[in-house]
Coordinates of C-alpha atoms in Angstrom, one line a residue:
X1 CA -5.0 13.8 18.6
X2 CA -3.6 11.5 16.0
X3 CA -0.2 12.2 14.6
X4 CA 1.4 10.3 11.7
X5 CA 5.2 10.2 11.9
X6 CA 8.1 9.2 9.8
X7 CA 9.2 6.6 12.4
X8 CA 5.9 4.7 12.1
X9 CA 5.9 4.8 8.3
X10 CA 9.4 3.4 8.2
X11 CA 8.6 0.8 10.9
X12 CA 5.8 -0.5 8.7
X13 CA 8.2 -0.6 5.7
X14 CA 10.6 -2.7 7.8
X15 CA 8.8 -5.9 6.8
X16 CA 10.3 -5.5 3.4
X17 CA 13.6 -6.6 4.9
X18 CA 12.3 -9.6 6.9
X19 CA 13.1 -12.7 5.0
X20 CA 10.9 -15.8 5.5
X21 CA 11.9 -19.4 5.3
X22 CA 15.4 -18.1 5.7
X23 CA 16.8 -21.6 6.6
X24 CA 15.3 -23.2 3.4
X25 CA 16.3 -23.2 -0.2
X26 CA 14.0 -20.7 -1.9
X27 CA 13.4 -20.0 -5.6
X28 CA 12.6 -16.4 -4.8
X29 CA 13.0 -14.2 -1.7
X30 CA 9.9 -14.6 0.5
X31 CA 9.3 -11.5 2.6
X32 CA 7.1 -10.7 5.6
X33 CA 5.4 -7.7 4.1
X34 CA 4.3 -9.9 1.1
X35 CA 3.0 -12.6 3.4
X36 CA 1.0 -10.1 5.4
X37 CA -0.6 -8.7 2.3
X38 CA -1.6 -12.2 1.1
X39 CA -2.9 -13.0 4.6
X40 CA -5.1 -9.9 4.7
X41 CA -6.5 -10.6 1.2
X42 CA -7.5 -14.1 2.3
X43 CA -8.9 -12.7 5.6
X44 CA -11.1 -10.3 3.6
X45 CA -12.4 -13.2 1.4
X46 CA -13.2 -15.2 4.6
X47 CA -14.8 -12.1 6.2
X48 CA -17.1 -11.7 3.2
X49 CA -18.2 -15.3 3.4
X50 CA -18.5 -15.6 7.2
X51 CA -20.5 -12.5 8.1
X52 CA -23.8 -12.9 6.4
X53 CA -25.5 -13.8 9.6
X54 CA -24.6 -10.5 11.3
X55 CA -26.4 -7.2 11.4
X56 CA -24.7 -4.2 9.8
X57 CA -23.2 -2.9 13.1
X58 CA -21.8 -6.3 14.1
X59 CA -20.5 -6.9 10.6
X60 CA -18.7 -3.6 10.6
X61 CA -17.2 -4.3 14.0
X62 CA -16.0 -7.7 12.7
X63 CA -14.3 -6.1 9.7
X64 CA -12.6 -3.6 12.0
X65 CA -11.4 -6.3 14.4
X66 CA -9.9 -8.2 11.4
X67 CA -8.1 -5.2 10.1
X68 CA -6.7 -4.0 13.5
X69 CA -5.9 -7.6 14.6
X70 CA -3.9 -8.0 11.4
X71 CA -2.0 -4.7 11.9
X72 CA -1.4 -5.5 15.6
X73 CA -0.1 -9.0 14.8
X74 CA 2.2 -7.5 12.1
X75 CA 3.6 -5.0 14.5
X76 CA 4.2 -7.7 17.1
X77 CA 6.1 -9.9 14.6
X78 CA 8.2 -7.0 13.5
X79 CA 9.5 -6.6 17.0
X80 CA 10.1 -10.3 17.6
X81 CA 11.6 -10.9 14.2
X82 CA 14.7 -12.8 15.5
X83 CA 12.6 -15.4 17.4
X84 CA 11.9 -18.5 15.1
X85 CA 8.3 -19.7 15.1
X86 CA 8.8 -23.0 17.0
X87 CA 10.5 -21.0 19.8
X88 CA 7.8 -18.4 19.8
X89 CA 5.1 -21.0 20.1
X90 CA 6.9 -22.6 23.0
X91 CA 6.9 -19.2 24.7
X92 CA 3.2 -18.8 24.1
X93 CA 2.5 -22.1 25.8
X94 CA 4.0 -20.6 29.0
X95 CA 1.6 -17.8 30.3
X96 CA 4.3 -16.2 32.4
X97 CA 6.9 -16.1 29.7
X98 CA 4.4 -14.9 27.1
X99 CA 3.3 -12.1 29.4
X100 CA 7.0 -11.0 29.9
X101 CA 7.7 -11.1 26.2
X102 CA 4.5 -9.1 25.4
X103 CA 5.3 -6.4 28.0
X104 CA 8.7 -6.0 26.4
X105 CA 7.1 -5.8 22.9
X106 CA 4.6 -3.1 24.1
X107 CA 7.5 -1.1 25.5
X108 CA 9.2 -1.2 22.1
X109 CA 6.1 -0.3 20.2
X110 CA 4.7 2.5 22.4
X111 CA 6.8 5.4 21.0
X112 CA 6.0 4.3 17.5
X113 CA 2.3 3.5 17.8
X114 CA 1.0 5.8 20.6
X115 CA 1.0 8.9 18.4
X116 CA -1.9 7.2 16.5
X117 CA -4.0 8.1 19.5
X118 CA -4.9 6.7 22.8
X119 CA -7.9 4.8 21.5
X120 CA -5.8 2.9 18.9
X121 CA -2.9 2.3 21.3
X122 CA -5.4 1.1 23.9
X123 CA -6.9 -1.4 21.5
X124 CA -3.4 -2.7 20.6
X125 CA -2.5 -3.1 24.3
X126 CA -5.7 -5.0 24.9
X127 CA -5.0 -7.3 21.9
X128 CA -1.5 -8.1 23.0
X129 CA -2.5 -8.7 26.6
X130 CA -5.5 -10.9 25.8
X131 CA -4.1 -14.4 26.3
X132 CA -6.9 -16.3 24.4
X133 CA -7.7 -15.2 20.9
X134 CA -10.8 -17.3 19.9
X135 CA -13.2 -14.7 18.5
X136 CA -14.5 -15.0 15.0
X137 CA -12.0 -12.3 13.9
X138 CA -9.2 -14.2 15.5
X139 CA -10.1 -17.4 13.8
X140 CA -10.4 -15.8 10.4
X141 CA -7.0 -14.2 10.9
X142 CA -5.4 -17.5 12.1
X143 CA -6.9 -19.3 9.1
X144 CA -5.6 -16.6 6.7
X145 CA -2.2 -16.7 8.4
X146 CA -1.9 -20.4 7.9
X147 CA -3.1 -20.2 4.3
X148 CA -0.5 -17.6 3.3
X149 CA 2.3 -19.4 5.1
X150 CA 1.3 -22.7 3.5
X151 CA 1.1 -21.1 0.1
X152 CA 4.7 -20.0 0.5
X153 CA 5.7 -23.4 1.8
X154 CA 4.3 -25.2 -1.2
X155 CA 6.6 -23.0 -3.4
X156 CA 9.7 -24.3 -1.7
X157 CA 8.6 -27.8 -0.8
X158 CA 9.9 -29.6 -3.9
X159 CA 13.3 -27.9 -3.7
X160 CA 13.9 -29.0 -0.1
X161 CA 13.2 -32.8 -0.3
X162 CA 16.7 -33.3 1.2
X163 CA 15.6 -31.5 4.4
X164 CA 14.3 -33.9 7.0
X165 CA 11.9 -31.2 8.4
X166 CA 9.9 -30.8 5.2
X167 CA 7.6 -33.7 5.5
X168 CA 6.7 -32.8 9.1
X169 CA 6.1 -29.2 8.2
X170 CA 3.8 -30.1 5.3
X171 CA 1.8 -32.5 7.5
X172 CA 1.5 -29.9 10.2
X173 CA 0.1 -27.3 7.8
X174 CA -2.5 -29.9 6.5
X175 CA -3.6 -30.7 10.0
X176 CA -3.9 -27.1 11.2
X177 CA -5.7 -25.9 8.1
X178 CA -8.2 -28.7 8.4
X179 CA -9.1 -27.3 11.8
X180 CA -10.6 -24.3 10.0
X181 CA -12.9 -26.2 7.6
X182 CA -15.9 -24.9 9.5
X183 CA -15.3 -21.5 8.1
X184 CA -17.2 -20.9 4.9
X185 CA -15.0 -20.9 1.8
X186 CA -12.0 -22.4 3.6
X187 CA -12.1 -25.6 1.6
X188 CA -12.2 -23.7 -1.7
X189 CA -9.2 -21.6 -0.6
X190 CA -7.2 -24.6 0.6
X191 CA -7.5 -26.4 -2.7
X192 CA -7.5 -23.4 -5.0
X193 CA -10.8 -24.5 -6.5
X194 CA -13.6 -22.3 -7.6
X195 CA -13.5 -18.6 -8.4
X196 CA -12.6 -17.6 -4.8
X197 CA -9.8 -20.1 -4.4
X198 CA -8.3 -19.2 -7.8
X199 CA -8.5 -15.5 -7.0
X200 CA -6.6 -16.0 -3.7
X201 CA -3.9 -18.0 -5.5
X202 CA -3.7 -15.4 -8.2
X203 CA -3.2 -12.6 -5.7
X204 CA -0.3 -14.5 -4.2
X205 CA 1.5 -14.3 -7.5
X206 CA 1.9 -10.5 -7.1
X207 CA 4.8 -11.2 -4.7
X208 CA 6.8 -12.3 -7.8
X209 CA 6.2 -8.9 -9.6
X210 CA 8.8 -6.4 -8.6
X211 CA 8.2 -2.7 -8.5
X212 CA 10.7 -0.3 -10.2
X213 CA 11.8 -3.3 -12.2
X214 CA 14.3 -1.4 -14.3
X215 CA 15.9 0.3 -11.3
X216 CA 18.2 -1.6 -8.8
X217 CA 17.1 -1.1 -5.2
X218 CA 17.8 -2.4 -1.7
X219 CA 15.4 -3.7 -0.6
X220 CA 13.4 -4.7 -3.6
X221 CA 9.7 -4.5 -3.1
X222 CA 6.9 -6.4 -4.8
X223 CA 3.5 -5.2 -5.9
X224 CA 1.9 -7.4 -3.3
X225 CA 4.0 -5.9 -0.4
X226 CA 3.4 -2.4 -1.7
X227 CA -0.4 -2.9 -1.6
X228 CA -0.1 -3.8 2.1
X229 CA 2.0 -0.7 2.9
X230 CA -0.6 1.5 1.2
X231 CA -3.4 -0.3 3.1
X232 CA -1.7 0.4 6.5
X233 CA -0.9 4.0 5.6
X234 CA -4.5 4.6 4.5
X235 CA -5.8 3.3 7.8
X236 CA -3.5 5.6 9.7
X237 CA -4.6 8.6 7.6
X238 CA -8.2 7.5 8.2
X239 CA -7.6 7.7 11.9
X240 CA -6.1 11.1 11.5
X241 CA -9.1 12.6 9.7
X242 CA -11.5 10.9 12.2
X243 CA -13.1 8.8 9.5
X244 CA -16.1 6.7 10.5
X245 CA -15.8 3.0 10.9
X246 CA -17.0 2.1 7.4
X247 CA -14.7 4.6 5.8
X248 CA -11.6 3.4 7.7
X249 CA -12.4 -0.2 6.7
X250 CA -13.0 0.7 3.1
X251 CA -9.8 2.7 2.9
X252 CA -7.7 -0.2 4.2
X253 CA -9.2 -2.6 1.7
X254 CA -8.9 -0.2 -1.2
X255 CA -5.2 0.1 -0.4
X256 CA -4.9 -3.6 -0.2
X257 CA -6.5 -4.1 -3.7
X258 CA -5.6 -0.9 -5.5
X259 CA -2.9 -2.5 -7.7
X260 CA -4.9 -5.6 -8.4
X261 CA -5.2 -4.9 -12.1
X262 CA -1.4 -5.2 -12.3
X263 CA -1.9 -8.9 -12.1
X264 CA -3.0 -8.5 -15.7
X265 CA -0.7 -5.7 -17.1
X266 CA 2.4 -5.8 -14.9
X267 CA 3.7 -2.7 -13.1
X268 CA 3.9 0.1 -15.7
X269 CA 5.8 3.1 -14.3
X270 CA 4.1 6.6 -14.6
X271 CA 6.6 8.0 -17.1
X272 CA 5.8 5.2 -19.5
X273 CA 2.0 5.7 -19.1
X274 CA 2.4 9.4 -19.7
X275 CA 4.8 9.1 -22.6
X276 CA 2.2 8.7 -25.3
X277 CA -1.0 10.7 -25.5
X278 CA -4.0 8.7 -24.2
X279 CA -1.8 5.6 -23.4
X280 CA -2.9 5.8 -19.8
X281 CA -6.5 5.6 -20.8
X282 CA -5.9 2.7 -23.1
X283 CA -4.1 0.8 -20.3
X284 CA -6.9 1.5 -17.9
X285 CA -9.5 0.3 -20.3
X286 CA -7.6 -2.9 -20.9
X287 CA -7.0 -3.5 -17.2
X288 CA -10.8 -3.2 -16.5
X289 CA -11.7 -5.5 -19.3
X290 CA -9.2 -8.2 -18.2
X291 CA -10.3 -7.7 -14.5
X292 CA -13.9 -8.4 -15.4
X293 CA -13.0 -11.4 -17.6
X294 CA -10.5 -13.1 -15.2
X295 CA -11.8 -12.0 -11.8
X296 CA -15.2 -10.3 -11.5
X297 CA -17.2 -12.4 -14.0
X298 CA -16.1 -15.8 -12.7
X299 CA -17.0 -14.6 -9.1
X300 CA -20.4 -13.5 -10.3
X301 CA -21.0 -16.7 -12.3
X302 CA -20.3 -18.9 -9.2
X303 CA -22.6 -16.9 -6.9
X304 CA -20.1 -14.6 -5.3
X305 CA -21.6 -11.4 -6.7
X306 CA -21.2 -9.7 -3.3
X307 CA -17.4 -10.2 -3.4
X308 CA -17.3 -8.9 -7.0
X309 CA -19.4 -5.9 -6.1
X310 CA -17.1 -4.9 -3.2
X311 CA -14.0 -5.3 -5.4
X312 CA -15.7 -3.1 -8.1
X313 CA -16.4 -0.5 -5.4
X314 CA -12.9 -0.6 -4.0
X315 CA -11.4 -0.2 -7.5
X316 CA -13.6 2.7 -8.4
X317 CA -15.1 1.0 -11.5
X318 CA -18.4 3.0 -11.0
X319 CA -16.7 6.4 -10.6
X320 CA -13.7 5.9 -13.0
X321 CA -10.8 5.5 -10.6
X322 CA -9.8 3.9 -7.3
X323 CA -8.5 7.4 -6.4
X324 CA -11.9 9.1 -6.6
X325 CA -13.9 9.7 -3.4
X326 CA -17.2 7.9 -3.5
X327 CA -20.3 7.2 -1.4
X328 CA -23.5 5.1 -1.6
X329 CA -26.5 7.4 -1.3
X330 CA -30.0 5.9 -1.7
X331 CA -28.4 2.9 -3.4
X332 CA -26.5 4.9 -5.9
X333 CA -22.7 5.2 -6.1
X334 CA -21.8 8.8 -6.3
X335 CA -18.4 10.5 -6.9
X336 CA -17.8 13.4 -4.4
X337 CA -14.9 15.6 -3.3
X338 CA -12.9 15.3 -0.1
X339 CA -14.6 18.2 1.6
X340 CA -18.1 16.9 1.0
X341 CA -17.0 13.4 2.1
X342 CA -15.6 14.8 5.3
X343 CA -18.5 17.1 6.1
X344 CA -21.6 15.4 4.9
X345 CA -20.9 11.8 4.2
X346 CA -18.6 10.7 7.0
X347 CA -21.2 8.3 8.4
X348 CA -21.3 4.5 8.2
X349 CA -24.7 4.5 6.4
X350 CA -23.1 6.1 3.3
X351 CA -20.4 3.4 3.0
X352 CA -17.9 6.2 2.3
X353 CA -14.4 5.8 0.7
X354 CA -11.6 8.1 0.1
X355 CA -9.7 8.7 -3.2
X356 CA -7.2 11.6 -3.0
X357 CA -6.0 10.3 0.4
X358 CA -5.4 6.9 -1.1
X359 CA -3.4 8.4 -3.9
X360 CA -1.3 10.3 -1.3
X361 CA -0.6 7.1 0.6
X362 CA 0.3 5.3 -2.7
X363 CA 2.7 8.1 -3.5
X364 CA 4.1 8.1 0.1
X365 CA 4.8 4.4 -0.1
X366 CA 6.6 4.8 -3.5
X367 CA 8.6 7.7 -2.0
X368 CA 9.7 5.6 1.0
X369 CA 10.7 2.8 -1.4
X370 CA 13.0 5.1 -3.3
X371 CA 14.2 7.0 -0.2
X372 CA 15.2 3.7 1.5
X373 CA 17.1 2.5 -1.5
X374 CA 19.1 5.8 -1.7
X375 CA 19.8 5.6 2.1
X376 CA 21.1 2.1 1.6
X377 CA 23.6 3.4 -1.0
X378 CA 21.8 2.6 -4.2
X379 CA 21.7 6.0 -5.9
X380 CA 20.6 6.4 -9.5
X381 CA 19.3 9.1 -11.7
X382 CA 15.9 7.5 -11.7
X383 CA 15.7 7.3 -7.9
X384 CA 16.9 10.8 -7.4
X385 CA 14.5 12.1 -10.0
X386 CA 11.6 10.2 -8.4
X387 CA 12.4 11.6 -4.9
X388 CA 12.5 15.2 -6.2
X389 CA 9.3 14.8 -8.2
X390 CA 7.3 13.1 -5.5
X391 CA 8.4 15.5 -2.8
X392 CA 7.8 18.6 -5.0
X393 CA 4.4 17.3 -6.1
X394 CA 3.2 16.9 -2.5
X395 CA 4.9 19.9 -0.8
X396 CA 1.6 21.7 -0.5
X397 CA -0.7 18.7 -0.1
X398 CA -2.9 18.8 3.0
X399 CA -5.3 16.0 3.9
X400 CA -7.6 17.2 6.7
X401 CA -5.3 17.9 9.7
X402 CA -2.3 16.1 8.1
X403 CA 0.2 18.4 6.3
X404 CA 1.6 15.8 3.8
X405 CA 4.3 18.2 2.6
X406 CA 5.7 18.5 6.1
X407 CA 5.7 14.7 6.4
X408 CA 7.7 14.4 3.2
X409 CA 10.1 17.1 4.5
X410 CA 10.8 14.9 7.5
X411 CA 12.7 12.5 5.1
X412 CA 15.7 14.7 4.7

């Protein structure tokens, strides 16, 4: 039995407080949740390019290992947040010390993660207790982790020339990243060349784009970090409804990319979209046109049609919305409803993906952003109105066995 609880949702959100490069001069705040989002986007790009030799079952397993490995690593880092990376790597080099630290981390995580089910909790325990992480999924995640960290470092590098650590840090990144050049696409990613490399760099810029930009909040959240929250929440909901492996995987990546068009239009709040008749449709039409021009067409032109096709499916371009349930039946993308998805199409062979559930997770993440700000003493008419509207809109929402209204009610 899988249970989704307030404590877990807030724990995932805690990465919005974790500042990165906190001992360096920074042009903007760099946050853990943003880095995790960028890391998982890069991991997905590497996954797409380094799984062509696998059969469907092995490919699906690799994708699941990447997703869960990324989530497990994030949870681990949230617990050891006060340990600086150089100290942590020293601990990892000592098997006994690392085992002791990991046992403590698991004790801290158990009450938060175990409600997601014994299977998920068992996989996390196995991941934490496995000393050597050298599988294909591990290497893809390690490469993506280094890429995202290096991307942040290059932002602050020129501002910290006075710091005698900077040159060594830069050289260390170069050497470590070069060790992953055997992965397809890594060279393009490292040098931001080609459509894939430019796309990865473009996604990183979503950390600069703040949500609720006209409303003061603590903490502020970016579009990039929000996408990672929705991805995680979608994966947890997928476990709760007993989604098949392909559906769980699709739902995570849909959450991770669902606001990608905001690279091109900025974050436009719902009241503005709804203020003028048909404005929402005009914005969506413009988003799709720009998405095709700046992202999908360049990918297709350079031979990455498979990546472009997956992005199109995740963003719901064939069915009109990323929040519409869809399946692939006999090669055709079909829009379906949740009940049909759950009863007939919940099998890997249909490549199923949720819609309404993704929208619920998007709403839940927005609610937690507003709720946390108010709890931190930043109360405004806009935030109070948003809390009331989101809670009221979802008070009767039920997704499979999950009563979403009751979950919202837990945030008193």
